[in-house]
mmCIF file of C-alpha atoms in Angstrom:
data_model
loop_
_atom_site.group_PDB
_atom_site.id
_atom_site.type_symbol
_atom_site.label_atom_id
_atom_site.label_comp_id
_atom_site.label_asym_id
_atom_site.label_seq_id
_atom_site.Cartn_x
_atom_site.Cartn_y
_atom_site.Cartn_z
ATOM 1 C CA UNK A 16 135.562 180.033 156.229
ATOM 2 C CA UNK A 17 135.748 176.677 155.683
ATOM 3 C CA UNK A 18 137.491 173.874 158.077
ATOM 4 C CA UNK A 19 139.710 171.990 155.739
ATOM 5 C CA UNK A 20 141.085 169.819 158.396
ATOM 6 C CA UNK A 21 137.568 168.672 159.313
ATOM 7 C CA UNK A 22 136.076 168.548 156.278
ATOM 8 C CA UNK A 23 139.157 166.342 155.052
ATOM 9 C CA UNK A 24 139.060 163.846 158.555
ATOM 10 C CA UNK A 25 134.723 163.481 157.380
ATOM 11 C CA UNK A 26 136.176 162.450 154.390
ATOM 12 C CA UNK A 27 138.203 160.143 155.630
ATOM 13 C CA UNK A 28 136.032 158.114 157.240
ATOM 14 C CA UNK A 29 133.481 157.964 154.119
ATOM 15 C CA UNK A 30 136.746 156.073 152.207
ATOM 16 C CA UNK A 31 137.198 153.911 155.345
ATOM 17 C CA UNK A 32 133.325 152.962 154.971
ATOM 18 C CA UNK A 33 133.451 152.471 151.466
ATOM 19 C CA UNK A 34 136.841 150.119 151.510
ATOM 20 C CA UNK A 35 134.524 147.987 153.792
ATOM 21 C CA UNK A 36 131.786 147.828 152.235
ATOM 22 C CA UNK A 37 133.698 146.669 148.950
ATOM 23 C CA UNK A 38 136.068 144.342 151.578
ATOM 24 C CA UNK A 39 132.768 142.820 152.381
ATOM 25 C CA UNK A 40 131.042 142.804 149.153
ATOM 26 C CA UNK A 41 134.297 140.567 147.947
ATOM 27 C CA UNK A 42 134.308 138.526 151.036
ATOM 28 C CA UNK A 43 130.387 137.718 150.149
ATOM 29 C CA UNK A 44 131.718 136.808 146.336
ATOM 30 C CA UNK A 45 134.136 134.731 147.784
ATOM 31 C CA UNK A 46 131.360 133.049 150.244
ATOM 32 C CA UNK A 47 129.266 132.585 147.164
ATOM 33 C CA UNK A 48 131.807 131.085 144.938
ATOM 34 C CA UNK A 49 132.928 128.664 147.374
ATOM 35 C CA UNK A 50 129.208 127.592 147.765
ATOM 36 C CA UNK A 51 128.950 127.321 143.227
ATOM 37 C CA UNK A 52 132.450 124.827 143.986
ATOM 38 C CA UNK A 53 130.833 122.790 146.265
ATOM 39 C CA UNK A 54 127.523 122.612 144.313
ATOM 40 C CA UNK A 55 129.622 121.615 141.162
ATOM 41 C CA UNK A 56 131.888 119.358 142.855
ATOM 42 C CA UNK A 57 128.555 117.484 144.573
ATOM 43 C CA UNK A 58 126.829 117.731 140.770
ATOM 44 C CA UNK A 59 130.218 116.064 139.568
ATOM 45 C CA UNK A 60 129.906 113.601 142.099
ATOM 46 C CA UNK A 61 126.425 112.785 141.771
ATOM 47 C CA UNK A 62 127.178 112.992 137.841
ATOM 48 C CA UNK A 63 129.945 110.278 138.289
ATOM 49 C CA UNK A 64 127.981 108.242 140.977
ATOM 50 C CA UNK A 65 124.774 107.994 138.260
ATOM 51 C CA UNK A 66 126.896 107.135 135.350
ATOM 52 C CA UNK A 67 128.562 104.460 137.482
ATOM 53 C CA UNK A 68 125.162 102.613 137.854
ATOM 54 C CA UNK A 69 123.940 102.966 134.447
ATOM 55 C CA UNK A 70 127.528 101.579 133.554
ATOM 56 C CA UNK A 71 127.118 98.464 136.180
ATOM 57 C CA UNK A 72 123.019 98.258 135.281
ATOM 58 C CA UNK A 73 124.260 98.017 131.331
ATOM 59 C CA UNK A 74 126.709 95.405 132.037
ATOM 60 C CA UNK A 75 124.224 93.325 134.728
ATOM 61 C CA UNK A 76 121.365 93.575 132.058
ATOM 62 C CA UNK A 77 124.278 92.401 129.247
ATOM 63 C CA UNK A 78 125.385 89.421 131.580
ATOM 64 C CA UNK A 79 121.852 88.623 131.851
ATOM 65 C CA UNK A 80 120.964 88.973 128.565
ATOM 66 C CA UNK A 81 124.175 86.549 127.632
ATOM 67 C CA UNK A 82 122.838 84.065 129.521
ATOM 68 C CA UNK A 83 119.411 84.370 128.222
ATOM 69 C CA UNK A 84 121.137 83.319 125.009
ATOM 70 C CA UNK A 85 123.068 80.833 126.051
ATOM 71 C CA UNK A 86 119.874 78.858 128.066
ATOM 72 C CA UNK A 87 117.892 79.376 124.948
ATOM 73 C CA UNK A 88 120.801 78.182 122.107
ATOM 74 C CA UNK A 89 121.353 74.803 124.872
ATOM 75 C CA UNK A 90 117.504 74.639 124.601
ATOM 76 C CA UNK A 91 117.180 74.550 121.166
ATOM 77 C CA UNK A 92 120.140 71.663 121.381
ATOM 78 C CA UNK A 93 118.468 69.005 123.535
ATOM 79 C CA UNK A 94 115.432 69.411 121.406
ATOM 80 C CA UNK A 95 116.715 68.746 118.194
ATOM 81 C CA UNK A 96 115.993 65.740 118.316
ATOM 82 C CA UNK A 97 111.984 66.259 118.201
ATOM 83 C CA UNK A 98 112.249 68.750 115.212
ATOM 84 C CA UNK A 99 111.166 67.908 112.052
ATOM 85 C CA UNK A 100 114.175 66.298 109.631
ATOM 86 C CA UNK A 101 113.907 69.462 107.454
ATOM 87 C CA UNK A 102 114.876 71.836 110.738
ATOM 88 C CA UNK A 103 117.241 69.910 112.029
ATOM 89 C CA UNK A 104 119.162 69.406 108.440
ATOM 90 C CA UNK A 105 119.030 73.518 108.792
ATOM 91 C CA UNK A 106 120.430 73.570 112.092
ATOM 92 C CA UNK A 107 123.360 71.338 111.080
ATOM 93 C CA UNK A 108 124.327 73.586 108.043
ATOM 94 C CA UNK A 109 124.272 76.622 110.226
ATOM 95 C CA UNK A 110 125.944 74.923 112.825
ATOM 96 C CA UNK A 111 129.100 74.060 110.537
ATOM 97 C CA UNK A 112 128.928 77.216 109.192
ATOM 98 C CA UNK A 113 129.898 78.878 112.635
ATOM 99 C CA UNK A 114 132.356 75.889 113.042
ATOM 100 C CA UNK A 115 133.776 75.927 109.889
ATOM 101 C CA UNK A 116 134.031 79.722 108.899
ATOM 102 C CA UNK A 117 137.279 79.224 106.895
ATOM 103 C CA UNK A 118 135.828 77.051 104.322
ATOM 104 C CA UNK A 119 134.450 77.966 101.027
ATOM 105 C CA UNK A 120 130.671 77.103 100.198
ATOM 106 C CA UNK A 121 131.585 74.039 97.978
ATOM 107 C CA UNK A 122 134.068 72.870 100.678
ATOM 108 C CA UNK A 123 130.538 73.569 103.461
ATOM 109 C CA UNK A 124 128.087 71.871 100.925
ATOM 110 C CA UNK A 125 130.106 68.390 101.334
ATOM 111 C CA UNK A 126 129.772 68.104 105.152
ATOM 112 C CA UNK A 127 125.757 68.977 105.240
ATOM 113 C CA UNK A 128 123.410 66.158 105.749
ATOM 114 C CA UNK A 129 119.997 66.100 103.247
ATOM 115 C CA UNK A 130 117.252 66.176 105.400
ATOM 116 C CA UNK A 131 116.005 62.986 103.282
ATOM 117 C CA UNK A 132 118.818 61.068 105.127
ATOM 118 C CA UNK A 133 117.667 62.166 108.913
ATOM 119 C CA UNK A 134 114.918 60.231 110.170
ATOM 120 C CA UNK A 135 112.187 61.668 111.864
ATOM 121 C CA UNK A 136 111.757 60.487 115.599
ATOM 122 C CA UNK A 137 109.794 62.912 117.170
ATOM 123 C CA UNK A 138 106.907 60.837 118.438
ATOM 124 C CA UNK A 139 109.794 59.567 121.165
ATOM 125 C CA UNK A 140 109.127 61.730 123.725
ATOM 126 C CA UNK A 141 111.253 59.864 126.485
ATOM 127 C CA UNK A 142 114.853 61.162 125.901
ATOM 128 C CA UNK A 143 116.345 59.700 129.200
ATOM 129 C CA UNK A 144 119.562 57.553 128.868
ATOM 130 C CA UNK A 145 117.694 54.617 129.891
ATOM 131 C CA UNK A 146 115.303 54.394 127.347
ATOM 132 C CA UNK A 147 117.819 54.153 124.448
ATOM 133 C CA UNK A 148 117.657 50.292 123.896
ATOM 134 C CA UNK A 149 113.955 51.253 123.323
ATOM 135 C CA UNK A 150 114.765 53.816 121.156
ATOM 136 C CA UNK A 151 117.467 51.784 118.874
ATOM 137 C CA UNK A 152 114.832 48.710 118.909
ATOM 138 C CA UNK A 153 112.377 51.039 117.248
ATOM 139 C CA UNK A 154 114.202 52.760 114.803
ATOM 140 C CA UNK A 155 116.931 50.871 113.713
ATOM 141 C CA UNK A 156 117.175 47.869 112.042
ATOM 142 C CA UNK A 157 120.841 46.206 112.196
ATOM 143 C CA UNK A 158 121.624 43.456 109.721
ATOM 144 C CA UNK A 159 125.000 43.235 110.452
ATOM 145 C CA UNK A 160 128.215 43.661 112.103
ATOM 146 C CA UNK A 161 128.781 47.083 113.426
ATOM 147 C CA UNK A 162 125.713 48.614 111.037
ATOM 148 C CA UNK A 163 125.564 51.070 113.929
ATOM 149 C CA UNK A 164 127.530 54.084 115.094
ATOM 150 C CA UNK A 165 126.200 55.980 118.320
ATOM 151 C CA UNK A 166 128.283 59.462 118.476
ATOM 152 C CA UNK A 167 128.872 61.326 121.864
ATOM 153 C CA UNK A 168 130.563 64.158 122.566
ATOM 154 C CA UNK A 169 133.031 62.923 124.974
ATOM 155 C CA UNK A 170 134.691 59.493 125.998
ATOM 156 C CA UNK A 171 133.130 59.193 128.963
ATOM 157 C CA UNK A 172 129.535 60.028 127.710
ATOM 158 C CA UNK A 173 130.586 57.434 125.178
ATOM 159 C CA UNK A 174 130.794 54.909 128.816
ATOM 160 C CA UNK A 175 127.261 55.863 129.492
ATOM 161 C CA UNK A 176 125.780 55.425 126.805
ATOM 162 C CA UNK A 177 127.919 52.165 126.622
ATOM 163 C CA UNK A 178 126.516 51.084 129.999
ATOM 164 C CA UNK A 179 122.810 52.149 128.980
ATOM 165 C CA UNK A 180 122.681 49.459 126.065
ATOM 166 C CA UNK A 181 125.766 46.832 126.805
ATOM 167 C CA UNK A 182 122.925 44.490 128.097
ATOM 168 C CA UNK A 183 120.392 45.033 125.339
ATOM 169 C CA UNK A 184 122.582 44.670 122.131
ATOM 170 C CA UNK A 185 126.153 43.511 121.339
ATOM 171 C CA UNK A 186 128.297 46.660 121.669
ATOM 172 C CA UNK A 187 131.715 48.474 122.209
ATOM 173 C CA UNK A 188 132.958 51.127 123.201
ATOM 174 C CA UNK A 189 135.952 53.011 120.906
ATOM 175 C CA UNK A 190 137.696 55.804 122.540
ATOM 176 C CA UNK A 191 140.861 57.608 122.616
ATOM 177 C CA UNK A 192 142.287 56.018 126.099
ATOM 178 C CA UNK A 193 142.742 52.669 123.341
ATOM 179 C CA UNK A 194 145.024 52.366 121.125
ATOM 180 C CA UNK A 195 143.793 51.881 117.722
ATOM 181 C CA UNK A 196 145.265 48.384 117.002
ATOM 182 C CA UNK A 197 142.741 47.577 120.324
ATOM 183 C CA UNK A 198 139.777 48.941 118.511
ATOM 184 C CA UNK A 199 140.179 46.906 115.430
ATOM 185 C CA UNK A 200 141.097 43.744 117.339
ATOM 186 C CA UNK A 201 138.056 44.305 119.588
ATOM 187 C CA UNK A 202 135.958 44.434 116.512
ATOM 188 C CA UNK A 203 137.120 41.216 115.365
ATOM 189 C CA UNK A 204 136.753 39.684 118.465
ATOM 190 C CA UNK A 205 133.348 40.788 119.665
ATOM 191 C CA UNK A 206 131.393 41.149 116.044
ATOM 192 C CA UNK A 207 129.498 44.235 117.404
ATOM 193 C CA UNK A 208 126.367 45.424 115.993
ATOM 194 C CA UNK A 209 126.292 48.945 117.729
ATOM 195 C CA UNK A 210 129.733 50.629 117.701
ATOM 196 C CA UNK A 211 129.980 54.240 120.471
ATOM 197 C CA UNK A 212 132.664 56.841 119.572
ATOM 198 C CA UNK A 213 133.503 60.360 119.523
ATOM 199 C CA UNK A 214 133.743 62.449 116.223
ATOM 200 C CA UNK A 215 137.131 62.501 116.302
ATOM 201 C CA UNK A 216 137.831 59.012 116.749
ATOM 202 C CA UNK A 217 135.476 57.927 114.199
ATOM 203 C CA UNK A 218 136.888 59.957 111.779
ATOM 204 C CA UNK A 219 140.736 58.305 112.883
ATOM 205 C CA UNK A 220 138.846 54.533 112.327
ATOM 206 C CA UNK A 221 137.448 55.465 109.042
ATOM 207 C CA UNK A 222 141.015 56.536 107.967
ATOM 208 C CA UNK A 223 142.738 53.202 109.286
ATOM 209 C CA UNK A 224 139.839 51.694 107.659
ATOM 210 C CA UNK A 225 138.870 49.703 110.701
ATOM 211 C CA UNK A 226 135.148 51.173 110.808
ATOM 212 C CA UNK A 227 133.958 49.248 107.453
ATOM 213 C CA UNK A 228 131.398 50.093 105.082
ATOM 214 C CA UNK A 229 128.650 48.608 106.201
ATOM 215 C CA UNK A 230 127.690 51.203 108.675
ATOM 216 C CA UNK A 231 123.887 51.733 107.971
ATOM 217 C CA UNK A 232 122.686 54.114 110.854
ATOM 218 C CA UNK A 233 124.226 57.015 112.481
ATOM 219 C CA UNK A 234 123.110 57.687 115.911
ATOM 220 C CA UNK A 235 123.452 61.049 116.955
ATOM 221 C CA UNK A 236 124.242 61.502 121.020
ATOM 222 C CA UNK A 237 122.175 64.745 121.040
ATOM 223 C CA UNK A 238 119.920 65.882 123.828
ATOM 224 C CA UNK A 239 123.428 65.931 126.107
ATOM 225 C CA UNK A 240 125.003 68.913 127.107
ATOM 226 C CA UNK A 241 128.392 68.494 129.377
ATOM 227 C CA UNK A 242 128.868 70.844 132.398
ATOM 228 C CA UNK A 243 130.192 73.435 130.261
ATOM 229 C CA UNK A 244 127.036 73.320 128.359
ATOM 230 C CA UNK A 245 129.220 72.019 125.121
ATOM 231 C CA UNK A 246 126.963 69.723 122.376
ATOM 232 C CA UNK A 247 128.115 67.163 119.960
ATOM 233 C CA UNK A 248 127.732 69.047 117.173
ATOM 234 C CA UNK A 249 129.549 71.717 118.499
ATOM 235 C CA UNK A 250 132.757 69.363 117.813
ATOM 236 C CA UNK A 251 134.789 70.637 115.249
ATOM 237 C CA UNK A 252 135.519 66.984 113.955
ATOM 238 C CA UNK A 253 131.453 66.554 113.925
ATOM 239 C CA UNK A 254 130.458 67.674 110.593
ATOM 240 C CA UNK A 255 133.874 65.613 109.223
ATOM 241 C CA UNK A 256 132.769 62.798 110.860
ATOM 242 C CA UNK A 257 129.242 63.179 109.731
ATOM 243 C CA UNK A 258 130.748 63.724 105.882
ATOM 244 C CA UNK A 259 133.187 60.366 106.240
ATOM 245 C CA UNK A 260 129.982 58.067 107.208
ATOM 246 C CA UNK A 261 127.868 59.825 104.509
ATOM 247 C CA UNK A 262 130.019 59.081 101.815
ATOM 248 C CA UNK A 263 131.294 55.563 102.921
ATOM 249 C CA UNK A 264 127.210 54.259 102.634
ATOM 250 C CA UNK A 265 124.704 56.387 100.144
ATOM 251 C CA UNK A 266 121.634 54.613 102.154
ATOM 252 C CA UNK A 267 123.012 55.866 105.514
ATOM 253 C CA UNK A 268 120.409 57.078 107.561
ATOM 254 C CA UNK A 269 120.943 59.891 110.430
ATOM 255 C CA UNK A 270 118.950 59.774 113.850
ATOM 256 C CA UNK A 271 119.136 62.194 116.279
ATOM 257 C CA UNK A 272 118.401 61.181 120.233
#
């Protein structure tokens, strides 16, 4: 005869074993997916962490790479002056091009220089300020009254410049500070050969007609860069000006310092 009672108590205790076995078995799934969380949430992390520093390496190495162009373009600016006239004629179209994008090509082909106007100079190695009177002894030949224009790219590089060669050669300086009625009434008084303006105040003399015709030599200001690394030619009243003493004399030659 069998015991039920006992045989159902044995039985009892095998479903008491088994419920913890399984209690434990999900207490060891929950163990192990905690641990896969944390692993993914350190992956993410690390994930996050590496794509932050290929993010700030890409934009150092872009910054750097920026100003690799920049120190080479500024470069290529102060030597222009020591590249053949054929280069440098190049330079200029591409230069108003980038200036100038709104104009059609006719309106661009007026305000290039021929490279049979710019005079070759590059056996003057000395480019300092103070060797300028040399430089305009050498190369230029004034006959005249204000047969010389020397442009700068700012008023008070014009003053340097001014300063460099005011004891060499009859000069003045025209800038925007004056009014223009000074300019022209400076002019008549002093009887300059070498005349030093900006772009856009040679462009405002040509149109009161106070810088005459006789204007045989351009100098071009060009191997200085102001502090925020800006050229003369970079003036958007450069190429105009450039155009305005072109047309006014068909022998006017164009020398870059």
């Amino acid at each position: 005869m069998i015991d039920e009672g006992r045989n159902n108590s044995y039985g009892g205790d095998d479903l008491d074993d088994e419920l913890d076995y399984v209690v434990d078995l999900d207490h060891g799934s929950e163990a192990e997916a905690d641990v896969t969380d944390e692993t993914a949430a350190i992956a993410t992390v690390n994930t996050s962490t590496d794509a932050k520093r290929k993010r700030d390496k890409n934009k150092k190495d872009s910054k750097l790479k920026k100003k690799l162009r920049m120190e080479e373009e500024c470069d290529k600016k102060r030597q222009l002056a020591l590249l053949p006239s054929d280069i440098i004629a190049d330079y200029l179209a591409k230069r108003v091009k980038q200036v100038h994008k709104e104009l059609s090509t006719i309106e661009l082909n007026e305000l290039y220089i021929p490279s049979s106007q710019i005079v070759q100079t590059s056996d003057f190695i000395d480019r300092e300020l103070k060797s300028l009177p040399k430089f305009l002894k050498k190369y230029t030949s004034p006959k005249g009254e204000g047969s010389i224009i020397i442009l700068s790219s700012s008023a008070l590089r014009v003053c340097d410049v001014y300063r460099a060669i005011r004891s060499s050669v009859s000069s003045v300086k025209l800038i925007s500070k004056n009014s223009l009625q000074h300019d022209k009434d400076l002019i008549n008084k002093v009887h300059p050969k070498v005349l030093l303006s900006t772009p856009l105040r040679t462009v405002k003399l040509i149109d009161e007609q106070i810088i005459s015709n006789s204007i045989e030599t351009v100098v071009i200001d060009s191997t200085f860069l102001d502090v925020k690394k800006r050229h003369v030619v970079d003036d958007e009243h450069f190429a105009e000006s450039m155009r305005q003493l072109k047309d006014r004399s068909v022998d006017c030659k164009f020398i870059f310092y």
